[in-house]
Coordinates of C-alpha atoms in Angstrom, one line a residue:
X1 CA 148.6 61.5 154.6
X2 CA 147.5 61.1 157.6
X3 CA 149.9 60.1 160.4
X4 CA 149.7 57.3 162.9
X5 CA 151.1 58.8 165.4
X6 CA 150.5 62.4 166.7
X7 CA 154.0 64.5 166.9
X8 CA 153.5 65.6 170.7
X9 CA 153.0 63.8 173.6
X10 CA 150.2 63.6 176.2
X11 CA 152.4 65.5 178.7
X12 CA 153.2 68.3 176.2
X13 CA 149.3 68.3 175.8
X14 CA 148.5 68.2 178.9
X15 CA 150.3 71.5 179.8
X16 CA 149.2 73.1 176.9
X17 CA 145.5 72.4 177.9
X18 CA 146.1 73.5 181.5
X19 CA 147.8 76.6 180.4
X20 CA 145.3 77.6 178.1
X21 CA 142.6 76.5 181.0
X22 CA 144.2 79.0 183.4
X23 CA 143.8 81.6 180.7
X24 CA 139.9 80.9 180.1
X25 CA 141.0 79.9 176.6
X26 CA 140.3 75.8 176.8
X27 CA 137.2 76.0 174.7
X28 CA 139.9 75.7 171.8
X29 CA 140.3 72.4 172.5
X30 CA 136.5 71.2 172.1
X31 CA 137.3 69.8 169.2
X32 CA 140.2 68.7 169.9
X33 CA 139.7 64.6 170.3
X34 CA 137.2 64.8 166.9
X35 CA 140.4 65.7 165.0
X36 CA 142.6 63.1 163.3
X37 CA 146.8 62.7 164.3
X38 CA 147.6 65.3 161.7
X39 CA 144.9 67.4 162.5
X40 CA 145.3 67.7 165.7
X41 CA 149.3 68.2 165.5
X42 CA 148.4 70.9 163.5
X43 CA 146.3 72.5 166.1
X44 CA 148.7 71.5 168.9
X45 CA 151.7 73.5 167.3
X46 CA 149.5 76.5 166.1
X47 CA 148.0 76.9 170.1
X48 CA 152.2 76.1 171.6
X49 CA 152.8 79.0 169.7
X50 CA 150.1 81.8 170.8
X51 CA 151.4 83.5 174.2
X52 CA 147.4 82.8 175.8
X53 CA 148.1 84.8 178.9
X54 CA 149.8 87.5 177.0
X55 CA 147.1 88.0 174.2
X56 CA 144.3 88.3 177.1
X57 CA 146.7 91.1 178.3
X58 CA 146.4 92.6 175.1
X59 CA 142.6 92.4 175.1
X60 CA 141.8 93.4 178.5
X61 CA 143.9 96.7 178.5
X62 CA 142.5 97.4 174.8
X63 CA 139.3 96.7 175.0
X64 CA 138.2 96.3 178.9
X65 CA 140.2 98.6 180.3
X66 CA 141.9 101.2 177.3
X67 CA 144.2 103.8 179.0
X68 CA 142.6 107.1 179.5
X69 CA 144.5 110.4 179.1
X70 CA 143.5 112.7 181.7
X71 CA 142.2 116.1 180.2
X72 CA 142.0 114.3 177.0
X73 CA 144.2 113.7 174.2
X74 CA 145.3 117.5 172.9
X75 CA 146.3 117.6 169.4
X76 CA 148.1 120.7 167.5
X77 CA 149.8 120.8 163.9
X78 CA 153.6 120.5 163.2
X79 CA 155.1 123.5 163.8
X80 CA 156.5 125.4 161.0
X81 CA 160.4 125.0 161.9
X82 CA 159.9 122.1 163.0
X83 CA 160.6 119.8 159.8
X84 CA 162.3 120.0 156.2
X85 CA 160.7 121.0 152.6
X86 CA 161.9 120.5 149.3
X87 CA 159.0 121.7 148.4
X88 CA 158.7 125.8 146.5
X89 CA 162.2 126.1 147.5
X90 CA 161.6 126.1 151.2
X91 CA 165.2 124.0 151.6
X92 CA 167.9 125.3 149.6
X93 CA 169.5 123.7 146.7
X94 CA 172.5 123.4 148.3
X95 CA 170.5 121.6 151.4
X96 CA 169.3 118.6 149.2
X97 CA 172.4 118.6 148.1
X98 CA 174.1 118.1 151.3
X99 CA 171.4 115.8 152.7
X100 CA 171.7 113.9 148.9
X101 CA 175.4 113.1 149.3
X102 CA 175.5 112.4 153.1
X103 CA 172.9 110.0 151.8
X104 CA 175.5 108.3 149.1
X105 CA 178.0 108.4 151.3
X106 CA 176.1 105.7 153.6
X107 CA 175.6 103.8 150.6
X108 CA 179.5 103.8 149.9
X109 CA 180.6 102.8 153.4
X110 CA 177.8 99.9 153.7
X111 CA 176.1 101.5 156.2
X112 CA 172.5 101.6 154.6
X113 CA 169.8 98.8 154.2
X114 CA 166.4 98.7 153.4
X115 CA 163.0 97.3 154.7
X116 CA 159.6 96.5 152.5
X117 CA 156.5 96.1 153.9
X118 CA 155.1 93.3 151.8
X119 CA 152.3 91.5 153.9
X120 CA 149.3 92.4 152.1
X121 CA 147.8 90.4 149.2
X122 CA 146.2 91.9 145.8
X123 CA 142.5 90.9 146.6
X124 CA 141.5 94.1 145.9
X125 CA 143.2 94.2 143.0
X126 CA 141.7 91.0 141.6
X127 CA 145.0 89.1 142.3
X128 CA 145.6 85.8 144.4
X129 CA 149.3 86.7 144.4
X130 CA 151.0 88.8 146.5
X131 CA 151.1 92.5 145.8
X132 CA 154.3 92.9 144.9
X133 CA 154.2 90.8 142.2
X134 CA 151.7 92.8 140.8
X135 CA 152.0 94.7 136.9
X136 CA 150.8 97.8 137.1
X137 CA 150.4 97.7 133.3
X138 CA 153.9 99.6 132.7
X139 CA 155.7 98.7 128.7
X140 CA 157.9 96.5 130.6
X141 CA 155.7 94.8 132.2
X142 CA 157.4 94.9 135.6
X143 CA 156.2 93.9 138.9
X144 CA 156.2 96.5 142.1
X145 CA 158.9 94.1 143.2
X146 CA 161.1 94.1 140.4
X147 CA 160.4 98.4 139.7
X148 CA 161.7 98.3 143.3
X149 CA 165.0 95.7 143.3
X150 CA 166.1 97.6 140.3
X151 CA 166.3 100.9 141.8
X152 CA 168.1 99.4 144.4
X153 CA 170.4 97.8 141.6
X154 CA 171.0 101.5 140.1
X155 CA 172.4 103.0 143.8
X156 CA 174.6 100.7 143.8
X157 CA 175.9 101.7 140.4
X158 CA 175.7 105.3 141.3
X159 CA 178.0 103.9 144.6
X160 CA 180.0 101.7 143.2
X161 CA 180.9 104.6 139.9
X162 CA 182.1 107.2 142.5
X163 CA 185.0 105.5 143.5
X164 CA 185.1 101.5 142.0
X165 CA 184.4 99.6 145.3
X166 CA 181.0 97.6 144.9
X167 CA 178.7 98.6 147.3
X168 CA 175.4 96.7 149.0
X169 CA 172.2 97.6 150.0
X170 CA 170.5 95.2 152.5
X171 CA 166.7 94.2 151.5
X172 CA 164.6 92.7 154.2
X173 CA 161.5 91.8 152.8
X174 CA 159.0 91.8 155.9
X175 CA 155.8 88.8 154.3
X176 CA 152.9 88.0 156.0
X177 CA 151.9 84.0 156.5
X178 CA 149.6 84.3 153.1
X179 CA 152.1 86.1 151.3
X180 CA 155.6 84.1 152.6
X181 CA 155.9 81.3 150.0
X182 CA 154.5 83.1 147.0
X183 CA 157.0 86.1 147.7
X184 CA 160.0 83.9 147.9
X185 CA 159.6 82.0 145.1
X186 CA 158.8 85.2 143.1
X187 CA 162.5 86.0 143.9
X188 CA 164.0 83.2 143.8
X189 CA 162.1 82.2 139.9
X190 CA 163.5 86.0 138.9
X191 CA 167.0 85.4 140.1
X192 CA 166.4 88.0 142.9
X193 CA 165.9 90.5 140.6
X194 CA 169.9 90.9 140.1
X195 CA 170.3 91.5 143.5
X196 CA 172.4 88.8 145.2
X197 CA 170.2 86.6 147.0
X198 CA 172.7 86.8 149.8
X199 CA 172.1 90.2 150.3
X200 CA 167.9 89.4 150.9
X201 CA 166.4 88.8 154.0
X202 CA 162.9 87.5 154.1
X203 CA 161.0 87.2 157.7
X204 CA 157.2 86.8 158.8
X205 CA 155.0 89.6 160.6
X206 CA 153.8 87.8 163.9
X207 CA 149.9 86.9 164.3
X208 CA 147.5 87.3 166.8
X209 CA 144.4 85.6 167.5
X210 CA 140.9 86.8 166.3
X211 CA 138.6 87.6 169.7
X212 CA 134.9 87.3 169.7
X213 CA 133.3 90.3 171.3
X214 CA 133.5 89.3 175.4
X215 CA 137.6 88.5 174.5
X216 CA 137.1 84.5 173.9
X217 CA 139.3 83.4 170.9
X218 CA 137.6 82.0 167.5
X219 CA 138.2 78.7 166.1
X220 CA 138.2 79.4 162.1
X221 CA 137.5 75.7 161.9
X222 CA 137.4 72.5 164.7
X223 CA 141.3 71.8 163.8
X224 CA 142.4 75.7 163.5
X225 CA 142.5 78.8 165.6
X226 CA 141.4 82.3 163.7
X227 CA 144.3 84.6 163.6
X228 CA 144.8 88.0 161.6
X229 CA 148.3 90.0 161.3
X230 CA 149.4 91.9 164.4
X231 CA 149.7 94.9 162.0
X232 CA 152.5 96.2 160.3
X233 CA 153.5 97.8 163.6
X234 CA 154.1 94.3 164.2
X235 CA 157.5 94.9 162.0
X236 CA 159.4 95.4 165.4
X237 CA 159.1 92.5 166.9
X238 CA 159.4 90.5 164.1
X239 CA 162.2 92.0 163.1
X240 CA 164.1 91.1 166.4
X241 CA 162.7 87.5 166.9
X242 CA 164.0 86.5 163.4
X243 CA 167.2 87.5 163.7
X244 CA 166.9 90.4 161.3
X245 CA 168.5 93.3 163.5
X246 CA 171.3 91.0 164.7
X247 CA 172.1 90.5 161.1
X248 CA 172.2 94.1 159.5
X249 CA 174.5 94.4 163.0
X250 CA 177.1 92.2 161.9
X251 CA 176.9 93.9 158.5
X252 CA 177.9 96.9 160.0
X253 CA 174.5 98.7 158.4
X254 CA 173.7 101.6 161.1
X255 CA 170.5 103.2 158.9
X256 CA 167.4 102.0 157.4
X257 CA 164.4 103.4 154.8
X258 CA 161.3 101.1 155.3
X259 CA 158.4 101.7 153.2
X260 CA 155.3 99.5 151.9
X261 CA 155.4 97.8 148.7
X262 CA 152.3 99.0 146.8
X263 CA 154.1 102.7 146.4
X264 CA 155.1 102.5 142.9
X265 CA 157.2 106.0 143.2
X266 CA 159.1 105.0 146.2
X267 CA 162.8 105.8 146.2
X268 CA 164.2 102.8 147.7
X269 CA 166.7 104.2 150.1
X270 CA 166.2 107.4 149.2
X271 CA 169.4 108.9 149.6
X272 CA 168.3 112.5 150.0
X273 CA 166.1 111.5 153.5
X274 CA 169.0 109.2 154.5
X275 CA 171.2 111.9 154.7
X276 CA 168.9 114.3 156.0
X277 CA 168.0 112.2 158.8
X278 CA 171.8 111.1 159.1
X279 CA 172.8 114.8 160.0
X280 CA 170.2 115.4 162.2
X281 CA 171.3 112.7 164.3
X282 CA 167.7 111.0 164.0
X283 CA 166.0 108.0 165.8
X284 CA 163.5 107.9 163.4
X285 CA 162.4 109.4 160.5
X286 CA 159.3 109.6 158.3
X287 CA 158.3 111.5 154.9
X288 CA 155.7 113.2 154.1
X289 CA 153.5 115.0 151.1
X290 CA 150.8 117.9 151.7
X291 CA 147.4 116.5 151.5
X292 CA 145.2 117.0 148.5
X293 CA 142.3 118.4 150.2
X294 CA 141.7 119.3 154.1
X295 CA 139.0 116.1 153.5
X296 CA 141.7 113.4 151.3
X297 CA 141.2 110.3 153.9
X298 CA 145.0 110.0 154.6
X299 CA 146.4 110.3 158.4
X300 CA 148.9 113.2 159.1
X301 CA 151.9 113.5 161.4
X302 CA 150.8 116.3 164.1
X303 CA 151.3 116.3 168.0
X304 CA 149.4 114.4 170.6
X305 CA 150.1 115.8 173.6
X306 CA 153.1 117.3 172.5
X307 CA 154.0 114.1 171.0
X308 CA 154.8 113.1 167.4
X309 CA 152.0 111.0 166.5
X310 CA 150.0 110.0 163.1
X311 CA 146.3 111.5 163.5
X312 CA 143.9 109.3 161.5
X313 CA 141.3 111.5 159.1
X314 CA 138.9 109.9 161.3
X315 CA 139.7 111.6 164.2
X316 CA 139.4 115.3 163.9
X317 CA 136.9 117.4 162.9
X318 CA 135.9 119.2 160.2
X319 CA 136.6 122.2 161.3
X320 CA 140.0 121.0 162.9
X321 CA 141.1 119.2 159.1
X322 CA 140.1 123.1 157.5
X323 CA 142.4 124.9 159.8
X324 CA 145.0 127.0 158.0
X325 CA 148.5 128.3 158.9
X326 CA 148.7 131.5 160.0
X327 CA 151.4 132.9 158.2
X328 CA 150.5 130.9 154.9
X329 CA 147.3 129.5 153.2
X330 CA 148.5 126.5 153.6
X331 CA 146.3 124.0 155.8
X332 CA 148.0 123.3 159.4
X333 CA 147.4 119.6 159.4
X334 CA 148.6 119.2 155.9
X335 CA 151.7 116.5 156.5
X336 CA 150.4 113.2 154.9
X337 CA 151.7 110.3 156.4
X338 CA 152.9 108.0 153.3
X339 CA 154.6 105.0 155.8
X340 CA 158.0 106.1 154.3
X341 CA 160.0 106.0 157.4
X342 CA 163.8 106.2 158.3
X343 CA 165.7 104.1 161.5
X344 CA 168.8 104.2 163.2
X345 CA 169.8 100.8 163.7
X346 CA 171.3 101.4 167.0
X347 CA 167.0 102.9 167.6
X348 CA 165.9 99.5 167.1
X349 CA 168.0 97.5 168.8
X350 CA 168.2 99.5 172.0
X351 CA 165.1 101.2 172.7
X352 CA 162.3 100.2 170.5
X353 CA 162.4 96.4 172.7
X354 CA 161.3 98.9 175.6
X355 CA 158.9 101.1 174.0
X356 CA 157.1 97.7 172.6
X357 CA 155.8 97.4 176.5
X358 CA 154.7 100.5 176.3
X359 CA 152.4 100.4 172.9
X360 CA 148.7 100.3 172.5
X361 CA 146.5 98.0 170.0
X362 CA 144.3 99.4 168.0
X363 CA 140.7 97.5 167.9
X364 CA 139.3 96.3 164.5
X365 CA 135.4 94.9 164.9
X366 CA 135.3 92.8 161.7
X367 CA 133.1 90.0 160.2
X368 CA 135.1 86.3 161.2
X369 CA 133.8 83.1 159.5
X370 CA 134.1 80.8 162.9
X371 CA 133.0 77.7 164.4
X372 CA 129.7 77.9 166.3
X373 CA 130.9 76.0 169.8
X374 CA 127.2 74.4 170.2
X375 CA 126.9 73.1 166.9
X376 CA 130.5 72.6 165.2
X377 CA 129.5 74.2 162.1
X378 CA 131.1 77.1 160.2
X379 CA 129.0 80.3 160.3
X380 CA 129.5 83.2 158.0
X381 CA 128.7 86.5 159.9
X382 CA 126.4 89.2 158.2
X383 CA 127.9 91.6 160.7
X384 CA 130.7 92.8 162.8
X385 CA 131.1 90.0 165.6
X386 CA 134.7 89.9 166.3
X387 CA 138.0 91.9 167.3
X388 CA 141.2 92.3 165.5
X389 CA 143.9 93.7 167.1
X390 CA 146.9 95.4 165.3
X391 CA 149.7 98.1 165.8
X392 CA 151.0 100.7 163.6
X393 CA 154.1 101.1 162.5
X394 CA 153.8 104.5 163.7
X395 CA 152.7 103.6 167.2
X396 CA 156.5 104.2 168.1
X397 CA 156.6 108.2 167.3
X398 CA 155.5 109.4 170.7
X399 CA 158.6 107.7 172.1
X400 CA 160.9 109.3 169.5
X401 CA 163.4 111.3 171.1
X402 CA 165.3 112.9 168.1
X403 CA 162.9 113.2 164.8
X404 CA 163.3 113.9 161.6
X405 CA 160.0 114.8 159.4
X406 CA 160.6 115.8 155.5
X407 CA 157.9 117.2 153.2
X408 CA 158.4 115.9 149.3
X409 CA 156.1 116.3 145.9
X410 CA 153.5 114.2 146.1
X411 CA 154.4 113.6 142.5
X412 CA 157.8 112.5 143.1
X413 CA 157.4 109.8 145.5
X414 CA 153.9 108.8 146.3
X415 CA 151.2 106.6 144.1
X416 CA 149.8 104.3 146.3
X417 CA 148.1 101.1 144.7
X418 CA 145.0 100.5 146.9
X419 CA 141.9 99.7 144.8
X420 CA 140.8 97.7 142.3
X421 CA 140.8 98.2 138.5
X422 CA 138.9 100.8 136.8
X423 CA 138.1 102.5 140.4
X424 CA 139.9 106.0 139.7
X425 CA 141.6 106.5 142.7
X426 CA 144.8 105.1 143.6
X427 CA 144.3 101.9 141.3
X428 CA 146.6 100.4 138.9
X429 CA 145.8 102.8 136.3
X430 CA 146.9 105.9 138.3
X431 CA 149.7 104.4 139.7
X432 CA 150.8 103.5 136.1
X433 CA 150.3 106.7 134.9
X434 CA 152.5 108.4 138.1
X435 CA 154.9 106.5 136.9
X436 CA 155.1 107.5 133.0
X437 CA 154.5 110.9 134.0
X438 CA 157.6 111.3 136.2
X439 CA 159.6 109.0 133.5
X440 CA 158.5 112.2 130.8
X441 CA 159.7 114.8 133.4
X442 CA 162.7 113.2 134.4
X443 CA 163.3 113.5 130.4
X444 CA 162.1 116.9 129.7
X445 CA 164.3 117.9 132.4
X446 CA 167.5 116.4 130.7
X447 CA 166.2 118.5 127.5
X448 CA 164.1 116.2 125.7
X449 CA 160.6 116.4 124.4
X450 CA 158.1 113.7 123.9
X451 CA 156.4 113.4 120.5
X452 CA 152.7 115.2 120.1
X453 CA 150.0 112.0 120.4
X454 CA 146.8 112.9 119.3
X455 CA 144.1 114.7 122.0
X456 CA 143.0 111.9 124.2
X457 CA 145.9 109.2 124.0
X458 CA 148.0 108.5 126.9
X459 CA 152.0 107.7 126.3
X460 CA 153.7 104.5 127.2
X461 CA 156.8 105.7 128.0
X462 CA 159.1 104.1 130.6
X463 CA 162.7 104.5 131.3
X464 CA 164.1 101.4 133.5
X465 CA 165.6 102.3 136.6
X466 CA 168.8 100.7 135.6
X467 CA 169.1 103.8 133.4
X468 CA 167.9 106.7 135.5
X469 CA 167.3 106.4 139.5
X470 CA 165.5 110.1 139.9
X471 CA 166.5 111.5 136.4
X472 CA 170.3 111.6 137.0
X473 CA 172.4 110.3 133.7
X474 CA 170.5 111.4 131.2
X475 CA 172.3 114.5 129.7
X476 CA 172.2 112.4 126.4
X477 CA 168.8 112.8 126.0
X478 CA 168.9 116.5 125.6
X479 CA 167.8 118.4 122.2
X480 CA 165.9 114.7 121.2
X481 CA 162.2 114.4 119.9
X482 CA 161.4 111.3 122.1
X483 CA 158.8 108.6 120.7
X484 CA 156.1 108.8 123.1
X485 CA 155.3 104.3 123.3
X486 CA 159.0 103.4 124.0
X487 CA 160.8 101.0 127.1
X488 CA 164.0 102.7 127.5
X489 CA 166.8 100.2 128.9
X490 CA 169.5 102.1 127.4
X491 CA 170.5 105.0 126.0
X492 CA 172.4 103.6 123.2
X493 CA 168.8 102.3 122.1
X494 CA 166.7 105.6 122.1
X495 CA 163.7 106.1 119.9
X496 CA 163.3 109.7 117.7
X497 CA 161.2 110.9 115.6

């Protein structure tokens, strides 16, 4: 319905327009008195809410004027001492052990929460929804968001069993302006998953406005300004403007695991690098898994200028990507950045508001359907002719003072769900099959087999991770012939053959 009357005034407008004016921004408005009341309120509130001046700020020391480092940028691998393994024995038994309890600990006391990344859509994936609420085709049917809550469920258990006082892991659930609604009724139409709804925090990553190529900003129609995600380094900011860190504050949570939701292995407040980032007295903390080949298109963690830094594959060289260790075969830049990180609370809240000055966008040159100023009509571009800009959640490494970097089996903890069906690589049919293949290790290692299938057939076998977090709980298991196509919610309910 259209309304009568528009919801601002003419002197809110009128500062708006001169605002926007001083900025060299007031060609948004050319449209502006074609639009009808709701139209135009529309508009008005999604223009009040861009910083103009700021977001040419952004452009200009991007894109006109980048910062040059003098001499270059100097990049050089991770020095050997300089981070954790539990790979090939490289950290001791008794270290994950340590670093595992520490971990649980946290969880007892309250002092742990959680962040998801969960901005992106499943587009690729064939999927209007969000990607969490995708099935990777698993026997139970299970979204990434309920595989995820229900690990979460299953610490707490562990927590809670250790000494009988309930414990409670904080979920912030970061959604992007496409993905908001859809994400929050997924919870709320599945109960939260178990979880107690009081104990999830949904908030929005922050937008920025899409720039044509001299820095002008793009109308996506006459009554709507082109914006894009400010990247999921964006999580900062939007993590203090909505309250978020003044929340897990008054919870008394002092350490956080944020990861991205379309890693189907992902142990949700992995309690192992919580611990081992704990007692190391860490800022910030990330994960990471040895590449699969010195040309696998994944950034690694390495120094820039003597800096922690993620290195896109992009960026170096052949020859630099084939360089080996010297005391090993191993390659030198060979830690794989899987955005797995670890926080300290007291990190965000105190410093990271500072460094946020200090951090560079990253320039995007993408195809925008906009709005031809001359004509009024749409155009769909057959090329490049705008700029996105966006920050990394890594962008903040540089300024870490105290980090903590752990290597882990890729096997483990990392299947990423990136492409569509049928494509090979990191689609839904690898990611599935990850996840039964660590389901059948976690129960060979309790001392189970799996039934023989014949040559060519794949298993279905899942165990829920109510039952088994990372293969813990399951000495009952041992000495049984498993049925390979089985959903194991409990071990009362166990299928031999």
């Amino acid at each position: 319905m259209v309304r009568s009357t528009p919801t601002f005034t003419a002197e809110r407008l009128a500062a708006l327009q001169k605002s926007y004016n001083e900025a060299g921004q007031d060609h948004v408005f050319k449209f502006f008195g074609d639009l009808d009341d709701e139209e135009a309120a529309v508009l008005f509130e999604q223009l009040d809410g861009i910083q103009v001046e700021r977001c040419n700020e952004f452009f200009d020391r991007t894109v006109r004027n980048p910062t040059a480092v003098e001499g270059g940028d100097k990049i050089a691998p991770l020095e050997s001492g300089s981070f954790a393994s539990t790979l090939d024995g490289s950290a001791s038994a008794d270290d994950i052990a340590a670093w595992n309890d520490e971990g649980m600990r946290l969880i007892r006391a309250n002092k742990v929460a959680v962040i998801l990344l969960a901005g992106g859509q499943g587009t690729r994936l064939g999927s209007s929804e969000p990607k969490g609420c995708y099935d990777i085709g698993l026997p139970s049917g299970k979204s990434l968001f309920e595989i995820q809550a229900e690990r979460i469920r299953r610490l707490q258990q562990i927590a809670a069993a250790e000494d009988g006082i309930a414990a409670t892991i904080p979920w912030l659930v970061m959604t992007s302006g496409p993905t908001s609604v859809a994400t929050q009724k997924k919870f709320a139409d599945s109960n939260y998953f178990g979880l107690n709804s009081d104990d999830v925090f949904f908030f929005n990553q922050g937008v920025l406005p899409c720039f044509d190529l001299d820095g002008k900003f793009m109308l996506e129609q006459p009554g709507k300004l082109a914006v894009a995600p400010d990247g999921n380094g964006g999580i900062y900011e939007a993590l203090r403007l909505s309250g978020a860190l003044d929340w897990l504050h008054e919870r008394g949570v002092e350490h956080i695991h944020s990861y991205c939701v379309d890693n189907c292995l992902v142990r949700v407040a992995d309690p192992t690098f919580i611990g081992y980032a704990a007692l190391r007295g860490a800022e910030c903390g990330a994960l990471v898994v040895p590449k699969k080949a010195w040309n696998e298109p994944v950034g690694v963690i390495c120094l820039r200028n003597e800096r922690y830094s993620v290195v896109e594959y992009s960026e170096i060289t052949e020859e630099t990507a084939k360089q080996k260790r010297a005391d090993t075969e191993q390659l030198a830049y060979n830690a794989g950045n899987i955005c797995n990180h670890y926080y300290s609370l007291d990190f965000l809240r105190t410093r990271v508001p500072d460094i946020e000055a200090k951090l560079e966008h990253h320039i995007a040159k993408k195809k925008i359907k906009h709005v031809d100023l001359d004509s009024g009509s749409v155009t769909e571009p057959t090329k490049p002719n705008g700029i996105k800009l966006e920050r990394f959640v890594f962008d903040v490494f540089p300024y870490v003072e105290r980090m903590a970097i752990l290597e882990v089996h890729r096997q483990d903890q990392f299947s990423p769900l990136k492409n569509a069906p049928g494509s090979g690589v990191d689609c839904p049919e690898t990611s599935r099959s990850d996840l039964i293949a660590q389901c059948i290790r976690f129960a060979e290692a309790a001392g189970a087999t799996l039934e023989t299938l014949p040559e060519g057939r794949e298993p279905s076998f899942e165990i829920s991770a109510l039952v088994s977090y990372a293969g813990e709980g399951l000495e009952s298991l041992n000495g049984k012939t498993l049925a390979a196509d089985q959903l194991i919610n409990s071990l009362d309910d166990v299928v031999t053959v």
